[in-house]
Short mmCIF file of C-alpha atoms and ligand atoms in Angstrom, two decimals:
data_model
loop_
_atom_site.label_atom_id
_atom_site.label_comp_id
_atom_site.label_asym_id
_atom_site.label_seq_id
_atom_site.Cartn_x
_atom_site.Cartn_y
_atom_site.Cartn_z
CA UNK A 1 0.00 0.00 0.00
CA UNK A 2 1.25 3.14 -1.37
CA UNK A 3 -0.04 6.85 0.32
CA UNK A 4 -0.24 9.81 -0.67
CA UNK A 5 -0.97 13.20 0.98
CA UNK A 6 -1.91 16.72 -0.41
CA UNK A 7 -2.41 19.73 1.24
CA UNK A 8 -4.40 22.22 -0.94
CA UNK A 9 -3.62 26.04 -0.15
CA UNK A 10 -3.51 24.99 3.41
CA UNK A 11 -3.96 27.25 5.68
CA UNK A 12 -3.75 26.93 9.93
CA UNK A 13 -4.52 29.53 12.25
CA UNK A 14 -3.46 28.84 16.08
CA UNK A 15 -4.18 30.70 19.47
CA UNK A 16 -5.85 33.27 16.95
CA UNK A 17 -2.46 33.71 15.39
CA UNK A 18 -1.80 32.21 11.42
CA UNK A 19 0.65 29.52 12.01
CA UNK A 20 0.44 28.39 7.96
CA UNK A 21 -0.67 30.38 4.55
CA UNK A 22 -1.33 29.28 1.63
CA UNK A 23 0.60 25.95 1.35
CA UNK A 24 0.21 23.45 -1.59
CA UNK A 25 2.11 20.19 -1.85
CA UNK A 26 2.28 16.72 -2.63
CA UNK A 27 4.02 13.86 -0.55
CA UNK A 28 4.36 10.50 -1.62
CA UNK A 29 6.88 7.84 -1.56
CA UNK A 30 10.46 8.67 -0.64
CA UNK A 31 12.03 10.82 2.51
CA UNK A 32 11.53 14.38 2.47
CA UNK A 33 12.54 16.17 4.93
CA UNK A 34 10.83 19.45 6.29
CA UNK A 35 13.28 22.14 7.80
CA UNK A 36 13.09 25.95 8.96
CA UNK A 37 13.82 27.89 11.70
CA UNK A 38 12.08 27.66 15.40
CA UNK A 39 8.21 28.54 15.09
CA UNK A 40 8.31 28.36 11.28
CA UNK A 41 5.55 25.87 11.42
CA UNK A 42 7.03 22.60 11.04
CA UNK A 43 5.59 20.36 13.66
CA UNK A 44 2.15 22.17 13.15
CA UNK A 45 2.37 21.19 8.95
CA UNK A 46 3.46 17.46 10.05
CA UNK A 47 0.24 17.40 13.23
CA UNK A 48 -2.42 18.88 9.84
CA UNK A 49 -0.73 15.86 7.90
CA UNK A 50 -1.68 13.54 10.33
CA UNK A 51 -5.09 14.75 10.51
CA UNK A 52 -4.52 16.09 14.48
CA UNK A 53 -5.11 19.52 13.35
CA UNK A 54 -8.51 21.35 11.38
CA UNK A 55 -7.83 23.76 8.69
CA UNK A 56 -8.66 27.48 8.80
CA UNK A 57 -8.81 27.47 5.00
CA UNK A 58 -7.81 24.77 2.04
CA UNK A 59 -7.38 21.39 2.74
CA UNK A 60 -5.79 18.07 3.54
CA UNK A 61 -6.01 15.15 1.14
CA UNK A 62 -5.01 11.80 2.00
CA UNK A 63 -5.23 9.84 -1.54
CA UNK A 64 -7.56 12.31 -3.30
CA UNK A 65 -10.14 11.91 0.28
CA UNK A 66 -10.32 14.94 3.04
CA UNK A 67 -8.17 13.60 5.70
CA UNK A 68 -11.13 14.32 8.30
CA UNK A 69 -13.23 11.73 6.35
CA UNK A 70 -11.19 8.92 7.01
CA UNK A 71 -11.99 6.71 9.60
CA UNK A 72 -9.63 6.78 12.64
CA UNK A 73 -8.80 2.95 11.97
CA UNK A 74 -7.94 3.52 8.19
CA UNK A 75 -5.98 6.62 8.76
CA UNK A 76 -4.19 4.81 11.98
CA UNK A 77 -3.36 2.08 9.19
CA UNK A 78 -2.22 4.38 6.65
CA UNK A 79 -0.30 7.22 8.59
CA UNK A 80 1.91 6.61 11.77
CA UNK A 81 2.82 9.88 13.44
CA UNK A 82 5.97 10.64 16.01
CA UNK A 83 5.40 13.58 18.26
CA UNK A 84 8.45 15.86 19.29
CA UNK A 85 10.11 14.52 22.25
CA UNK A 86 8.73 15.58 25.55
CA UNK A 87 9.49 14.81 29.08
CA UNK A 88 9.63 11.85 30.06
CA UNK A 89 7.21 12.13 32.83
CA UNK A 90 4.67 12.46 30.06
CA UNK A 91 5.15 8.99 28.61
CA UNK A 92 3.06 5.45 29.08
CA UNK A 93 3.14 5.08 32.75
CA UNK A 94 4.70 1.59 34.13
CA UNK A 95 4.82 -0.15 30.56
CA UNK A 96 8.01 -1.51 29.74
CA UNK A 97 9.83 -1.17 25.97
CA UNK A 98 8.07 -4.03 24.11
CA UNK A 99 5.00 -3.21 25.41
CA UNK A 100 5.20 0.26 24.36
CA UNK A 101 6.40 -0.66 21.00
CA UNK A 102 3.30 -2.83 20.58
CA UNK A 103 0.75 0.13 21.25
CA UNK A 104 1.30 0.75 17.74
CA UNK A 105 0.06 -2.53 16.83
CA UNK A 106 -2.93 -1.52 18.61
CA UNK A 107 -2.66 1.41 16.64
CA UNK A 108 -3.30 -0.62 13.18
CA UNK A 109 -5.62 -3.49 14.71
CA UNK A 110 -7.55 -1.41 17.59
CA UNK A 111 -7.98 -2.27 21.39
CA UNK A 112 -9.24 -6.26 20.26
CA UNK A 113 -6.10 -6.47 18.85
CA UNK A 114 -5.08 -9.88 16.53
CA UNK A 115 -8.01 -12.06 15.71
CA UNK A 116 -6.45 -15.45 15.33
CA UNK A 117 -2.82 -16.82 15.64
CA UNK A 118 -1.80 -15.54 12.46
CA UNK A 119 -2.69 -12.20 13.28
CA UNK A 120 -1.09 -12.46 16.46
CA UNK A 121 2.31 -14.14 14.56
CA UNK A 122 2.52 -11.11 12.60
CA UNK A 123 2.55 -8.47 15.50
CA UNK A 124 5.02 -10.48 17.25
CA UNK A 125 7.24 -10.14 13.96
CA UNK A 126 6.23 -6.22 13.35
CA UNK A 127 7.21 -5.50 17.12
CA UNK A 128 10.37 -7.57 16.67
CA UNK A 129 11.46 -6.18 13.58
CA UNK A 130 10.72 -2.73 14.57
CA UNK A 131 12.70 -3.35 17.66
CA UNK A 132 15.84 -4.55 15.66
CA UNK A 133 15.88 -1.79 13.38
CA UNK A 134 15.97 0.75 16.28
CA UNK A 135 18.24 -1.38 18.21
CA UNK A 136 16.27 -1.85 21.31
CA UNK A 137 15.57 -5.45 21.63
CA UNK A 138 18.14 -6.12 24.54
CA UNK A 139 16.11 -3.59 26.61
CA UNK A 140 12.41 -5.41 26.32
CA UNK A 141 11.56 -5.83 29.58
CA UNK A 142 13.11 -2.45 30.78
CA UNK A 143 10.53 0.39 32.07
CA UNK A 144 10.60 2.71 29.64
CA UNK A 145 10.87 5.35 32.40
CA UNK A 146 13.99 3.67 33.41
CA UNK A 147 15.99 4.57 29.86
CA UNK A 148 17.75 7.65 28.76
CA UNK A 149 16.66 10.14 26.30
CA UNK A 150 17.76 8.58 23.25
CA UNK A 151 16.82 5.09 24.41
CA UNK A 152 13.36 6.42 24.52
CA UNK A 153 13.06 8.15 21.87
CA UNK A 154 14.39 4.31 19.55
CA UNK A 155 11.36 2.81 21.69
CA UNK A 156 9.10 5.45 20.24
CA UNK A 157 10.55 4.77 16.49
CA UNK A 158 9.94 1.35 17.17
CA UNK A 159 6.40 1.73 18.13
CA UNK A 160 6.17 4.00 15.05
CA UNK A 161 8.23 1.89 12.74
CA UNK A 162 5.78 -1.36 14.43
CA UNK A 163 2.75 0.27 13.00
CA UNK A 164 3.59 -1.04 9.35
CA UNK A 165 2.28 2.30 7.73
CA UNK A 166 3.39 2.93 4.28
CA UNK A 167 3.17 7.07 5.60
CA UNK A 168 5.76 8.01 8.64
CA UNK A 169 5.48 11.30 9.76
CA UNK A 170 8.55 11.83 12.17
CA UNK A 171 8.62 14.70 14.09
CA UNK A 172 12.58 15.73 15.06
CA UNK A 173 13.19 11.73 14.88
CA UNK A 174 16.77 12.33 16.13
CA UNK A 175 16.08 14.40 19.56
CA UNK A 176 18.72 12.97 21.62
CA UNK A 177 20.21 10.22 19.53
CA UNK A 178 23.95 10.34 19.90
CA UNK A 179 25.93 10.43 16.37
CA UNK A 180 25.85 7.00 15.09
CA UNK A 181 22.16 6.18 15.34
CA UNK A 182 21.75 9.53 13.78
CA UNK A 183 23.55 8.08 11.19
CA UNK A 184 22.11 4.61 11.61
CA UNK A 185 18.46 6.33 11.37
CA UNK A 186 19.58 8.17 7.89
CA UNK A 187 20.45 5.14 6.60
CA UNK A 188 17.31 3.29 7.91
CA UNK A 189 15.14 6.45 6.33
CA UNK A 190 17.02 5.56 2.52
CA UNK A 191 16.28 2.35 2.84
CA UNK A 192 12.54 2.41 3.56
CA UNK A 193 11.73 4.93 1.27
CA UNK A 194 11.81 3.49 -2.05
CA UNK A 195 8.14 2.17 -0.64
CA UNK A 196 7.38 4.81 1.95
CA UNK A 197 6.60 7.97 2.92
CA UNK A 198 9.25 9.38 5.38
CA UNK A 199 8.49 13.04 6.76
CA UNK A 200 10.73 14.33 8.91
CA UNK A 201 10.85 17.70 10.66
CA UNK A 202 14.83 17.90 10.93
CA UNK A 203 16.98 20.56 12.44
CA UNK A 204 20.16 18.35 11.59
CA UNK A 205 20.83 20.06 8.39
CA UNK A 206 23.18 18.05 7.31
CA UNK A 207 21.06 14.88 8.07
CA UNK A 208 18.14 16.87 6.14
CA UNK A 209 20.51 17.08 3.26
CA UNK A 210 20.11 13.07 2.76
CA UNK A 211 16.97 13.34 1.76
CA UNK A 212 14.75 13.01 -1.24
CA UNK A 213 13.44 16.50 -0.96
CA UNK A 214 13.47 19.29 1.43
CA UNK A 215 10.91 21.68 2.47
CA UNK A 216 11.91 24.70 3.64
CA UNK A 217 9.47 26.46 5.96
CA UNK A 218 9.96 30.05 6.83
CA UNK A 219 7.04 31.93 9.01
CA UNK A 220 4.33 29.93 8.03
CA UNK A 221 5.43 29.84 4.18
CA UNK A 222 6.92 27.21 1.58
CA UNK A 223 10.00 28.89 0.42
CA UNK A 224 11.69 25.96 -0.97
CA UNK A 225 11.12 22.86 -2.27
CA UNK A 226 13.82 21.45 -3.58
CA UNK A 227 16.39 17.93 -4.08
CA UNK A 228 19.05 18.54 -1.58
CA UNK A 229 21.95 19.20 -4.32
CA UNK A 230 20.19 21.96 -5.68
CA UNK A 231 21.66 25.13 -5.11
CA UNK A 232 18.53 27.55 -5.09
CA UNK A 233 18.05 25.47 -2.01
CA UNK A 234 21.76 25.92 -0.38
CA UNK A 235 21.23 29.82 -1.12
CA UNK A 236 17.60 29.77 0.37
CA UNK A 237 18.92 27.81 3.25
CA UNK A 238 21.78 30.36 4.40
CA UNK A 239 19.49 33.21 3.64
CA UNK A 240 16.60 31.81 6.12
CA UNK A 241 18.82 30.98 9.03
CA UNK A 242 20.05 34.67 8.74
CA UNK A 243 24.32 33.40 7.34
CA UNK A 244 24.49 31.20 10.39
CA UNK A 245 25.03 27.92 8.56
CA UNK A 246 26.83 27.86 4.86
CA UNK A 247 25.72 25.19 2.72
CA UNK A 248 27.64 23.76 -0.22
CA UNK A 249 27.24 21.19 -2.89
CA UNK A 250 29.81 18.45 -2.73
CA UNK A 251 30.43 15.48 -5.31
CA UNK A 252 27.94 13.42 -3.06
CA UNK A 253 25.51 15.94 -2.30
CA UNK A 254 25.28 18.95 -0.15
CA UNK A 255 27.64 19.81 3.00
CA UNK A 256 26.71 22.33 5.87
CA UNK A 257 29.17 23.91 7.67
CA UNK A 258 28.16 26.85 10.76
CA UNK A 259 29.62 30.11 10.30
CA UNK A 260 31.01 30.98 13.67
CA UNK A 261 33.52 33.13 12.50
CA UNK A 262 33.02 37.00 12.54
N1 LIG B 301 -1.37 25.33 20.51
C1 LIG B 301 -0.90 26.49 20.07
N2 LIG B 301 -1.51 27.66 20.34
C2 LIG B 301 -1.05 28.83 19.88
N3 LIG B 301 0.05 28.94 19.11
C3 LIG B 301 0.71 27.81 18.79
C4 LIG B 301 0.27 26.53 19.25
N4 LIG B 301 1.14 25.59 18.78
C5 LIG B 301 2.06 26.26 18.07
N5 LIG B 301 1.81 27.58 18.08
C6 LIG B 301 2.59 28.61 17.39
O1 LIG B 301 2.62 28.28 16.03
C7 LIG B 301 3.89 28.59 15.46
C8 LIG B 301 4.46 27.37 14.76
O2 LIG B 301 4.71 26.37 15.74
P1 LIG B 301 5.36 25.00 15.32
O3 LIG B 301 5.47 24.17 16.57
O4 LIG B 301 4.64 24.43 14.17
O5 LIG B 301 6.80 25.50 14.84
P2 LIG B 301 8.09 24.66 14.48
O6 LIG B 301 8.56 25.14 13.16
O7 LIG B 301 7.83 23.20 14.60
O8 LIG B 301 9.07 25.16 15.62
P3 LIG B 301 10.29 24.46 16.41
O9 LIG B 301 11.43 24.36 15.46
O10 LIG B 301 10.57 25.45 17.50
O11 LIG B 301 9.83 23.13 16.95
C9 LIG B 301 4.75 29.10 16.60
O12 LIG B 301 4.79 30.50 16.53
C10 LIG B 301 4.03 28.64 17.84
O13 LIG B 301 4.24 29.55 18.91
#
């Protein structure tokens, strides 16, 4: 199962204030990352996505349908959604990791969860595959209370990831991952999206840069959109973040360096 989603002059409005204008876009298959300085609306474009948020004007599509008109099981089975990383206090109570990671099995199947022992073969394999591709097995029967920050936040890929949705919208994905499951989770985004949708609100630039495509979000507006080598992008990029970062195109793509000399 293939998804896609379309936002159609889009338009958000939140605590009275506009938070998005006028934004029209297509996501399908492939990563595509979605990056812009802090309250440029990034999280709140990724929560409309997923349906979690009404729009003040235009509209969300999921495959050609209103997103609001899909069923909460269909949409659960279609789009899996990652919220920023909060405190920890404000995560699952007493469960421990594989029990967290199979709420999104819930997620697909509801509260009666598998019907018969086929159904019930396959979560096991969903939660344990998720779990190995996050590299949290060894920690199963941990509280998830009881890991670190970027412990956690694997868990809560893997509950994602255990979901099966062809549509992952990942909200900052890499909060508090240390450098090489930054890397490992780059990788991990390549390889699933020749038959996925990977959206992820980034403010790794230079992970952003291994994308498909980046968004570039800049008070509410799409200023870019854009294949990470291009260099309309690199030049939009430095002139958003005000000359902090430089960006550059390299033989393999695009490097970002930050320009902390006067
Ligand atoms: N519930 C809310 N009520 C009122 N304003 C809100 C609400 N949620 C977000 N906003 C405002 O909407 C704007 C966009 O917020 P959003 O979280 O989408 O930004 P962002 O690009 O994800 O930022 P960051 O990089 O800091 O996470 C901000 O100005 C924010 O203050």
């Amino acid at each position: 199962m293939t998804v896609e989603l379309e936002t159609c002059g889009l338009g958000l409005v939140l605590g009275g204030r506009p938070v998005l204008q006028d934004l029209s876009l297509r996501i399908g298959r492939g990563w595509t990352a979605i990056v812009g300085p802090n309250g440029a609306g990034k999280s709140s474009l990724l929560r409309a996505l997923a349906g979690l948020l009404p729009a003040a004007s235009g509209q969300v599509l999921c495959d050609g349908r209103p997103i609001a008109s899909w069923p909460g099981r269909d949409r659960a089975q279609r789009i899996a959604w990652l919220a920023q990383a909060g405190p920890a206090g404000e995560l699952g109570g007493d469960l421990d990791v594989a029990e967290t990671v199979a709420l999104g099995r819930i997620a697909r199947r509801g509260l009666a969860g598998a019907r018969n022992t086929a159904e019930l073969a396959e979560d096991r394999a969903a939660i344990a595959r998720a779990m190995a591709l996050t590299e949290c097995t060894a920690w199963a029967t941990r509280p998830l209370q009881a890991l670190s920050g970027g412990e956690r936040q694997r868990v809560l890929l893997a509950r994602v990831l255990a979901t099966e949705a062809p549509m992952l919208l990942l909200d900052e994905p890499t909060t508090h991952l240390d450098a090489p499951h930054q890397v490992a989770l780059a990788r991990l985004f390549r390889r699933l999206a020749p038959d996925h949708g990977v959206v992820t609100v980034l403010h790794d630039l230079p992970i952003a840069l291994h994308a498909d495509r980046v968004l570039l979000l800049q008070r509410g507006r799409l200023v870019a959109d854009a294949a990470p080598t291009d260099p309309a992008l690199h030049r939009a990029l430095e002139q958003v973040f005000d000359q902090a970062v430089r960006v550059g195109a390299t033989a393999n793509g695009a490097q970002v360096s930050l320009a902390l000399d006067d």
